[in-house]
XYZ file of C-alpha atoms in Angstrom:
663
model
C 59.977 93.850 88.624
C 60.359 90.345 86.803
C 63.271 90.814 84.500
C 66.943 89.324 84.761
C 68.247 92.918 85.741
C 67.412 95.587 87.870
C 66.034 98.682 87.036
C 68.598 101.070 87.258
C 67.218 104.557 88.469
C 69.419 107.447 86.979
C 71.345 109.639 89.025
C 69.654 112.563 88.574
C 66.135 111.116 89.397
C 67.194 109.118 92.246
C 65.114 109.228 95.542
C 65.594 110.329 98.593
C 65.396 107.609 101.651
C 65.452 109.965 104.210
C 63.308 112.906 105.187
C 64.799 116.434 104.590
C 64.743 119.588 106.113
C 63.748 122.937 104.872
C 67.093 124.172 104.860
C 68.691 120.843 103.841
C 66.528 121.497 100.326
C 67.420 124.938 100.380
C 70.943 123.326 100.248
C 70.284 120.807 97.891
C 68.799 123.001 95.554
C 71.711 125.735 95.711
C 73.812 122.407 95.388
C 76.476 122.261 92.497
C 75.595 119.963 89.887
C 76.869 115.856 90.243
C 80.299 115.709 88.252
C 79.751 112.783 85.745
C 83.225 111.469 83.815
C 81.631 109.495 80.966
C 85.194 109.780 78.628
C 87.951 107.344 78.935
C 90.993 108.517 81.192
C 93.609 106.021 79.647
C 96.047 107.415 82.816
C 93.556 105.453 85.129
C 92.553 102.482 83.066
C 88.693 103.053 83.660
C 86.113 104.415 81.071
C 83.563 105.959 83.202
C 80.364 107.022 83.600
C 80.340 107.468 87.343
C 78.381 109.844 88.714
C 79.006 111.577 91.857
C 79.011 113.840 94.555
C 81.556 116.773 94.872
C 83.918 115.911 97.435
C 85.138 119.195 98.162
C 81.447 121.025 97.968
C 78.681 118.346 99.346
C 75.895 120.651 100.361
C 73.069 117.990 100.439
C 74.816 115.615 102.680
C 74.865 112.854 100.373
C 76.429 109.865 101.047
C 76.964 108.282 97.451
C 78.208 104.564 96.057
C 80.825 105.495 93.436
C 79.502 102.985 91.643
C 75.530 103.720 91.659
C 74.163 104.572 88.470
C 76.049 102.981 86.086
C 74.384 100.897 83.361
C 75.164 97.063 84.079
C 76.938 96.478 80.421
C 79.077 99.722 81.083
C 80.097 98.623 84.690
C 81.563 95.092 83.749
C 82.881 96.383 80.634
C 84.969 98.847 83.297
C 85.581 96.083 85.087
C 87.301 94.032 82.475
C 89.454 97.337 81.052
C 90.855 97.451 84.858
C 91.463 93.567 85.268
C 93.585 93.870 81.913
C 95.800 96.912 82.970
C 95.981 96.292 85.963
C 97.196 92.701 85.408
C 94.507 91.094 86.808
C 93.204 88.874 84.382
C 92.921 85.779 86.451
C 90.296 87.899 88.548
C 87.914 88.805 85.683
C 85.022 86.771 86.761
C 85.620 87.378 90.277
C 85.532 91.204 90.082
C 82.547 91.401 87.750
C 80.934 89.886 90.532
C 82.092 91.963 93.071
C 81.462 95.348 91.384
C 78.230 94.117 91.200
C 78.051 93.386 95.036
C 79.711 96.859 95.638
C 77.296 98.610 93.287
C 74.192 97.766 95.379
C 75.309 95.901 98.634
C 71.765 94.833 99.934
C 70.588 92.716 96.986
C 73.561 90.416 95.813
C 71.067 87.490 95.799
C 69.469 89.128 92.907
C 72.411 89.129 90.579
C 71.891 87.177 87.809
C 73.323 85.612 84.594
C 77.001 84.755 84.500
C 77.650 86.771 87.519
C 75.202 85.202 89.671
C 77.027 84.301 93.206
C 77.036 80.719 94.220
C 76.046 79.629 97.682
C 79.292 80.223 99.396
C 79.410 83.927 98.200
C 76.195 83.958 99.328
C 76.945 82.499 102.771
C 79.861 84.594 102.843
C 78.617 87.929 102.161
C 75.478 86.783 104.671
C 77.573 86.036 107.687
C 79.793 89.210 107.572
C 76.684 90.804 108.634
C 75.530 88.910 111.054
C 78.844 87.351 112.421
C 81.191 90.615 111.678
C 83.359 89.238 114.227
C 84.061 85.811 112.307
C 87.157 87.367 110.425
C 90.036 85.294 109.177
C 93.155 84.057 111.814
C 95.580 86.535 109.564
C 93.468 90.108 110.302
C 93.470 88.971 114.114
C 97.328 88.600 113.592
C 97.424 91.395 112.140
C 95.803 93.377 114.845
C 97.454 91.568 117.731
C 100.760 92.562 115.953
C 99.335 96.136 116.109
C 98.561 96.018 119.733
C 101.527 94.929 120.727
C 102.834 98.642 118.998
C 100.858 100.023 121.257
C 101.423 98.551 124.304
C 105.071 99.608 123.371
C 104.323 103.242 123.160
C 102.536 102.708 126.848
C 105.022 101.241 128.452
C 108.021 103.692 127.226
C 105.544 106.579 129.026
C 104.838 104.373 132.348
C 108.790 103.532 132.663
C 109.477 107.614 132.961
C 106.875 107.873 135.603
C 108.051 105.579 138.532
C 111.562 106.450 137.430
C 110.594 109.907 138.359
C 110.702 109.006 141.869
C 114.546 108.332 141.522
C 116.829 109.768 139.064
C 116.321 113.520 139.098
C 118.017 112.938 142.440
C 120.813 110.736 141.063
C 121.524 112.864 138.463
C 121.536 116.022 140.649
C 118.601 117.544 139.604
C 116.022 116.491 142.148
C 115.687 120.232 143.691
C 112.408 122.213 144.211
C 114.495 125.213 141.394
C 112.345 126.517 138.315
C 115.976 124.689 136.590
C 115.472 121.307 137.882
C 111.662 121.096 137.893
C 111.786 122.510 134.426
C 114.752 119.769 133.446
C 112.697 116.738 134.779
C 109.457 117.930 133.157
C 111.656 118.287 129.606
C 113.046 114.635 130.141
C 109.623 113.524 130.677
C 108.473 115.284 127.336
C 111.646 114.413 125.287
C 109.869 111.238 123.736
C 107.236 113.253 122.257
C 109.335 116.288 121.549
C 111.282 113.630 119.163
C 107.878 112.696 117.837
C 106.168 115.553 117.202
C 109.168 117.238 115.699
C 110.816 114.455 113.714
C 109.129 111.306 114.608
C 105.170 111.836 112.648
C 107.091 113.506 109.977
C 109.228 110.955 108.734
C 106.349 108.479 108.792
C 105.186 109.873 105.476
C 108.509 109.525 103.253
C 108.823 106.076 105.259
C 105.528 104.440 104.320
C 106.260 105.914 100.502
C 109.523 103.687 100.470
C 109.063 101.048 102.621
C 105.242 100.579 103.097
C 103.264 99.969 106.220
C 105.142 96.669 107.409
C 108.517 97.840 106.765
C 107.673 101.593 108.662
C 106.468 99.764 111.606
C 109.296 97.189 111.764
C 112.055 100.201 111.977
C 109.740 102.169 114.328
C 110.077 98.951 116.367
C 113.802 99.030 116.386
C 114.195 102.152 117.424
C 111.877 100.932 120.573
C 113.934 98.312 121.041
C 117.136 99.925 121.768
C 116.805 103.350 122.924
C 114.979 102.023 126.001
C 117.830 100.216 126.809
C 120.247 103.119 126.221
C 118.350 105.041 128.401
C 118.843 102.232 130.966
C 122.951 102.814 130.831
C 122.865 106.693 130.670
C 125.532 108.112 133.049
C 123.909 112.046 133.343
C 120.587 113.919 132.327
C 121.817 114.738 129.053
C 122.963 111.272 128.107
C 119.193 110.196 129.271
C 117.641 113.297 127.285
C 119.169 112.257 124.176
C 117.660 108.164 124.511
C 114.394 109.860 124.825
C 114.476 111.993 121.914
C 115.491 108.745 119.984
C 112.722 106.605 121.670
C 110.498 109.535 120.201
C 111.277 109.186 117.072
C 110.599 105.848 117.096
C 107.555 106.109 118.813
C 105.805 109.091 116.402
C 106.915 106.603 113.339
C 104.756 104.151 114.941
C 101.903 106.061 116.191
C 101.543 107.296 112.399
C 101.314 104.200 110.742
C 100.016 101.535 113.360
C 96.358 103.315 113.181
C 96.278 103.327 109.728
C 97.636 100.130 109.213
C 94.631 98.469 111.021
C 91.948 100.820 109.789
C 92.649 100.168 105.935
C 92.970 96.323 106.734
C 89.542 95.902 108.715
C 86.135 95.450 107.336
C 84.063 98.609 107.262
C 81.542 97.249 110.121
C 84.243 96.795 112.790
C 86.986 98.865 111.784
C 86.571 101.612 115.109
C 86.743 98.535 117.360
C 90.141 97.100 115.430
C 91.463 100.405 115.171
C 90.766 101.446 118.493
C 93.053 98.802 119.891
C 95.891 101.020 119.634
C 94.773 102.967 122.746
C 93.510 99.987 124.463
C 96.687 98.330 124.273
C 98.623 101.716 124.761
C 96.421 101.463 128.570
C 97.680 97.946 128.684
C 101.283 98.576 128.205
C 100.957 101.500 130.706
C 99.300 99.341 133.281
C 102.094 96.468 132.010
C 104.677 99.740 133.249
C 103.180 100.235 136.659
C 103.638 96.234 137.780
C 107.475 96.738 136.300
C 107.768 99.988 138.507
C 106.056 98.008 141.464
C 108.065 95.058 140.684
C 111.482 96.701 140.507
C 110.348 99.511 143.058
C 112.247 98.736 146.126
C 115.418 97.425 144.572
C 117.555 100.444 145.476
C 119.163 102.971 143.349
C 119.021 101.446 139.699
C 115.341 100.927 140.294
C 115.002 103.770 137.679
C 117.195 102.353 135.105
C 115.013 98.892 135.181
C 111.841 101.020 134.914
C 113.024 102.725 131.814
C 115.059 99.443 130.165
C 112.432 97.154 130.870
C 110.180 98.855 128.074
C 112.534 97.174 125.313
C 110.541 93.737 126.010
C 106.823 94.311 123.704
C 109.119 95.626 121.390
C 110.316 91.960 120.422
C 107.224 90.386 119.520
C 106.550 93.276 117.806
C 109.375 93.325 115.074
C 109.158 89.264 114.807
C 105.448 89.494 114.370
C 105.270 92.505 112.143
C 107.087 90.300 109.332
C 104.118 88.247 109.219
C 101.346 90.348 108.808
C 100.430 91.177 104.816
C 100.611 94.433 103.752
C 97.989 96.843 103.512
C 96.242 96.483 99.861
C 94.937 100.116 100.108
C 98.852 100.954 100.285
C 99.636 98.450 97.187
C 96.508 100.311 95.488
C 98.403 103.672 96.058
C 101.594 101.978 94.632
C 99.387 100.711 91.366
C 100.126 96.904 92.672
C 96.756 95.721 92.236
C 98.211 92.151 91.981
C 99.211 92.449 95.180
C 96.541 94.178 96.838
C 94.250 91.759 95.842
C 96.366 88.911 97.166
C 96.238 91.111 100.549
C 92.611 91.178 100.221
C 92.600 87.374 99.773
C 93.955 86.940 102.730
C 92.096 89.371 105.174
C 88.700 88.265 103.695
C 87.108 84.947 104.215
C 85.465 84.840 100.882
C 87.172 85.944 97.307
C 84.150 87.436 96.804
C 84.561 89.900 99.433
C 88.477 90.550 97.947
C 86.754 91.267 94.703
C 84.090 93.687 95.639
C 86.761 95.467 98.188
C 88.897 96.116 95.758
C 86.838 97.508 92.690
C 85.044 99.630 95.487
C 87.918 100.790 96.469
C 89.668 101.094 93.236
C 86.443 103.221 92.156
C 86.120 105.790 95.308
C 90.024 106.627 94.515
C 89.551 107.303 91.011
C 87.157 110.286 92.360
C 90.320 111.267 95.024
C 92.557 111.614 92.358
C 90.196 113.933 89.968
C 89.160 115.996 93.143
C 92.637 115.998 95.472
C 95.392 115.532 92.698
C 98.458 113.890 93.276
C 101.155 116.341 94.603
C 104.267 116.359 96.319
C 105.051 115.807 100.207
C 104.883 119.683 100.905
C 102.127 120.348 98.386
C 99.925 117.375 100.683
C 100.728 119.308 103.976
C 99.601 122.357 102.143
C 96.549 120.719 100.787
C 95.739 119.861 103.894
C 94.846 123.597 105.258
C 93.390 124.423 101.650
C 91.549 121.839 100.300
C 88.129 122.042 101.647
C 87.297 118.020 102.486
C 90.822 118.025 103.814
C 90.323 121.191 105.755
C 87.657 119.623 107.344
C 89.291 116.544 107.826
C 92.323 117.909 109.300
C 90.195 120.136 111.849
C 88.251 117.451 113.225
C 91.582 115.160 113.629
C 92.886 118.517 115.426
C 89.878 118.768 117.732
C 90.249 114.675 118.813
C 93.770 114.994 119.177
C 94.486 118.103 121.114
C 91.516 117.384 123.190
C 93.068 114.074 124.241
C 95.712 116.180 125.722
C 93.269 118.929 127.286
C 91.006 116.217 129.464
C 94.266 116.015 131.857
C 94.929 111.965 130.967
C 98.674 112.558 130.797
C 98.922 114.572 134.005
C 98.178 111.477 135.605
C 99.649 109.184 133.192
C 102.945 111.008 133.193
C 103.046 112.242 136.983
C 100.749 110.009 138.893
C 103.497 108.820 141.283
C 104.023 112.188 141.812
C 100.297 113.327 142.081
C 99.516 110.455 144.823
C 103.004 111.239 146.748
C 101.884 115.052 146.622
C 98.985 113.838 148.245
C 100.464 111.919 151.024
C 101.209 108.267 149.536
C 104.885 107.422 150.157
C 107.053 106.398 147.312
C 105.989 102.362 147.069
C 102.669 103.641 147.773
C 102.230 105.930 145.484
C 103.279 103.422 142.513
C 100.583 100.903 144.141
C 98.368 103.987 143.797
C 99.209 104.282 139.926
C 99.276 100.225 139.475
C 95.383 100.720 140.038
C 95.471 103.494 137.935
C 96.421 101.628 135.060
C 94.487 98.875 135.989
C 91.283 101.155 135.620
C 92.816 102.757 132.350
C 93.168 99.632 130.990
C 89.703 96.850 131.572
C 87.822 100.049 131.188
C 88.713 100.593 127.445
C 86.943 97.370 127.172
C 83.024 98.254 126.445
C 84.526 100.859 123.186
C 84.917 97.476 121.303
C 81.254 97.167 121.408
C 80.338 101.170 121.333
C 82.784 102.776 119.234
C 80.936 101.067 115.950
C 77.402 101.390 117.495
C 77.366 104.436 119.821
C 79.454 105.820 117.412
C 82.796 107.942 117.991
C 81.208 111.361 118.438
C 78.410 110.138 120.756
C 81.363 108.195 122.899
C 82.938 111.536 123.179
C 79.939 114.009 123.878
C 79.260 111.380 126.842
C 82.560 110.986 128.296
C 83.782 114.708 128.546
C 81.208 116.452 130.986
C 82.146 113.525 133.298
C 85.493 113.789 132.869
C 84.851 117.418 134.054
C 83.236 116.709 137.285
C 85.026 113.823 138.404
C 88.830 115.291 137.884
C 87.432 118.213 139.883
C 86.364 116.527 142.775
C 89.770 114.581 142.825
C 91.040 117.840 143.262
C 89.043 119.322 145.078
C 89.525 116.391 148.003
C 93.147 117.472 148.414
C 91.467 120.397 150.557
C 90.812 117.767 153.417
C 93.405 117.606 156.028
C 96.510 115.419 154.584
C 96.743 113.519 157.479
C 93.294 112.264 157.344
C 92.745 108.697 155.723
C 89.755 109.524 153.411
C 92.538 111.912 152.089
C 94.781 110.163 149.993
C 91.457 107.396 149.300
C 89.160 109.715 148.148
C 91.761 111.272 145.479
C 92.348 107.949 144.269
C 88.876 106.851 143.928
C 87.894 110.066 141.799
C 91.172 109.502 139.664
C 89.992 105.982 139.213
C 86.617 107.406 138.181
C 88.131 110.088 135.779
C 89.709 107.167 134.051
C 87.059 104.807 134.073
C 84.978 107.405 131.993
C 88.256 108.609 130.023
C 89.121 104.811 128.487
C 86.002 103.815 126.611
C 85.164 107.207 124.798
C 88.633 110.361 124.792
C 90.820 107.352 125.260
C 90.430 104.994 122.384
C 88.564 107.546 119.685
C 91.056 110.258 118.300
C 93.697 107.619 117.238
C 91.239 105.457 115.541
C 89.736 108.649 114.045
C 92.446 110.305 112.928
C 93.341 107.169 110.982
C 90.073 106.798 108.990
C 89.010 110.620 107.999
C 91.820 111.139 104.988
C 91.785 109.888 101.889
C 94.369 107.884 100.683
C 96.241 110.472 98.930
C 96.932 112.196 102.240
C 96.647 109.685 105.091
C 99.775 109.391 105.763
C 100.796 113.166 106.294
C 97.374 114.316 107.575
C 98.065 111.032 110.141
C 101.595 112.550 111.122
C 99.902 115.945 111.325
C 97.458 114.207 113.958
C 99.703 112.479 115.876
C 102.304 115.463 116.246
C 99.426 117.532 117.175
C 98.686 114.708 119.894
C 102.388 114.402 120.896
C 103.015 118.153 120.663
C 100.467 118.912 123.515
C 101.559 116.330 125.425
C 105.677 117.334 125.684
C 103.968 120.627 126.698
C 102.277 119.515 129.409
C 104.811 116.950 130.466
C 107.215 120.273 130.359
C 104.431 122.731 132.001
C 102.772 120.315 134.815
C 105.907 120.095 137.372
C 105.613 123.693 137.407
C 101.822 124.271 137.560
C 101.589 121.641 140.034
C 104.575 123.679 142.201
C 102.219 126.954 141.486
C 98.625 125.707 141.643
C 98.953 122.921 143.667
C 96.751 119.412 143.136
C 93.523 121.506 143.423
C 93.911 124.096 140.972
C 95.770 122.358 138.374
C 92.902 119.647 138.349
C 90.439 122.315 138.246
C 92.407 124.208 135.282
C 92.313 120.488 133.619
C 88.523 119.840 134.180
C 87.622 123.624 132.451
C 89.679 121.611 129.963
C 87.412 119.285 129.769
C 84.509 121.708 129.209
C 86.363 123.252 126.094
C 87.119 120.109 124.699
C 83.359 119.261 124.687
C 82.381 122.305 122.922
C 84.801 121.703 120.198
C 83.999 118.233 119.796
C 80.130 119.196 119.257
C 80.820 122.032 116.551
C 83.625 120.158 114.266
C 83.569 116.439 114.826
C 81.353 114.762 112.447
C 80.523 110.867 112.930
C 82.322 108.509 110.729
C 81.288 104.935 112.470
C 80.229 101.766 109.935
C 81.345 103.853 106.568
C 84.189 102.556 104.551
C 87.247 104.681 104.242
C 85.927 105.558 100.815
C 82.305 106.995 101.764
C 83.816 109.147 104.255
C 84.772 111.671 101.205
C 81.081 112.428 101.180
C 81.108 112.921 104.933
C 83.755 115.323 105.242
C 82.862 117.220 101.940
C 79.973 118.473 103.898
C 80.277 122.056 104.428
C 81.031 122.851 108.449
C 78.675 125.655 108.534
C 76.067 122.953 107.606
C 77.142 120.745 109.991
C 77.517 123.246 112.779
C 73.864 124.512 111.471
C 72.513 121.398 111.892
C 73.914 120.735 115.290
C 72.189 123.738 116.810
C 69.119 124.193 115.299
C 67.764 120.413 114.728
C 70.379 117.878 116.780
C 70.511 120.250 119.982
C 66.863 120.856 120.502
C 66.064 116.905 119.597
C 68.962 116.099 122.830
C 66.593 118.864 124.822
C 63.480 117.601 124.076
C 64.220 113.561 124.721
C 66.669 113.664 127.977
C 65.899 116.848 129.336
C 61.863 116.849 129.239
C 62.023 113.265 128.607
C 59.580 112.838 125.308
C 60.130 109.634 124.311
C 58.647 110.712 120.791
C 61.174 112.922 119.677
C 62.491 112.257 116.602
C 66.418 113.489 115.230
C 65.771 114.369 111.480
C 69.270 112.601 109.999
C 71.983 114.831 108.701
C 73.431 112.417 106.133
C 71.357 110.479 103.432
C 72.575 107.260 101.844
C 73.140 106.217 98.524
C 73.424 102.502 100.552
C 72.881 101.398 104.356
C 76.032 101.501 106.945
C 78.466 98.487 106.439
C 76.373 97.271 110.332
C 72.949 96.563 108.418
C 70.993 94.090 109.832
C 70.169 91.030 108.749
C 66.867 91.880 107.053
C 68.862 94.315 104.729
C 70.745 91.650 102.957
C 68.379 89.175 102.197
C 66.979 89.505 98.617
C 63.811 91.523 97.720
C 62.253 88.504 96.101
C 62.888 86.971 99.237
C 62.032 88.927 102.513
C 59.243 86.816 102.943
C 61.623 83.881 104.047
C 61.838 83.686 107.944
C 65.461 83.232 107.944
C 68.742 83.839 106.612
C 70.103 81.105 104.720
C 66.763 79.971 102.924
C 68.062 80.228 99.954
C 71.203 78.628 100.205
C 69.829 76.348 102.354
C 73.003 77.495 104.710
C 72.133 77.886 108.021
C 74.687 81.245 108.796
C 73.211 81.316 112.636
C 76.650 78.941 113.667
């Protein structure tokens, strides 16, 4: 069109951009009418005309922009009311521009009038697509801090692995009796018991009172003091107590750090930045194996040094978190919009991005509040299992978290030294083999930086689980070779390393990143607490039971059992885990509004037949009909998609502004 304003297509006549299956058309025809809010809500401070999909029952799998369909004059009026009532009057011109960009993210160059973007703003919006890793230094500092928090987790875990070789003997529980085996398993599992029962559930009230930064600082203090306490204990009861206290800090930290990273990150690289939790947990495990090797031959105090050394990464964690900006979404949740804008200005390259993100988050949170409401801590926990949108997110987070324990990685992380010794290595050789496992676990996590936001979370999981199953089974079967054979320990180690290589880019980074993003802001802390508690509770169960399983079934039977669990994990993920890549945290409301029955039906009737045709029959022309239909393109759209509709004929981005964004 030639006018100064784009024509706004009414929401009820909006055209689908993707072909819709008969099944989906039937579903759409029976879907409830979109809810339109056209009256002023004085409590929300916004005069609405937002037409949106029911986020509890999204039968047509429509991913809708909450600002789509609002006439320009109405949208700008809403923005002015919001700015006035939120104490953001000085940012009103910026918010007006940002709201228009958020309403139509691909045509920002077409904005006319007083809200037309200047060259710097256009440059910044284009560059965030073509150079998605070009983000402010403050965001990188935040992610580095979160990474150190993860390294604390891994080092704490690995310290007990090396200590297992000596502390049981010193404390008189090194025998093969059921009592001794149980106590060793209990001490190894104590941090996870403390996390699952206490630490994770403290994260919600602590986040409410102290914010993300304050909560991470408190957890860092726990992780700083308790390893030192564990190193000076005089009996197994004292060691058990310090490990439980350590678990409280670990649970609070594990429930908060991934949320902090997810809420501060732009959608296009959120998966990569949030997955640093698991990657640097793996790095912490590797550092722990190095520390175990360094002190492995110092004598009877070796186990004390192995456990105590875990305090080291907690020092920079407690220091650096003080220099990170607070989560803007936490500020918004508390109604502190001016503080939220200040945080976003530090976390984005250009103020236009901060204005866009602030208003988009605000708009979607209104919809969440209307659909879910506000409630007490207990009521919010109850909502996880009763409100449909929350129940689906809870189920998906539960599956990815419990699958991480079902896959068997922690039987290696907890007991690799024990497993390698059972395979014929001496104590130092077992530590050396564990070092190799730690190195593989860390180094093979790097590919996920690129794959988690391109192939996606779900695809990585579905690819890695079958491969973990056969490699773990092979590692177990090679234990049948003669124990004195050189090939025995070598082949066991090789296939454990192959298992770790498949785990690290898939089931390693995905669960915590996935669980941190699937819950709406109103229930994010309690939802993440449930997910992490699930993970760490089953880690505790595994830690307690594995010594007995190893004694009863031997390495062959134990590894075979967990190989079977990998197949179970694959099935659960196929049925219950939707993809979340490249959508904003607020857009995921609509992904999890799709009924589970519709999602499962799509997997069996569309996705599975397509996979068989493409990868078994090798039909290159096989096409997969999409389940979701988007109002706006994914966050990682190509540079072509961000060109102005009036300038698509230009050969390069930047023609309009004269700016070269290829640098």
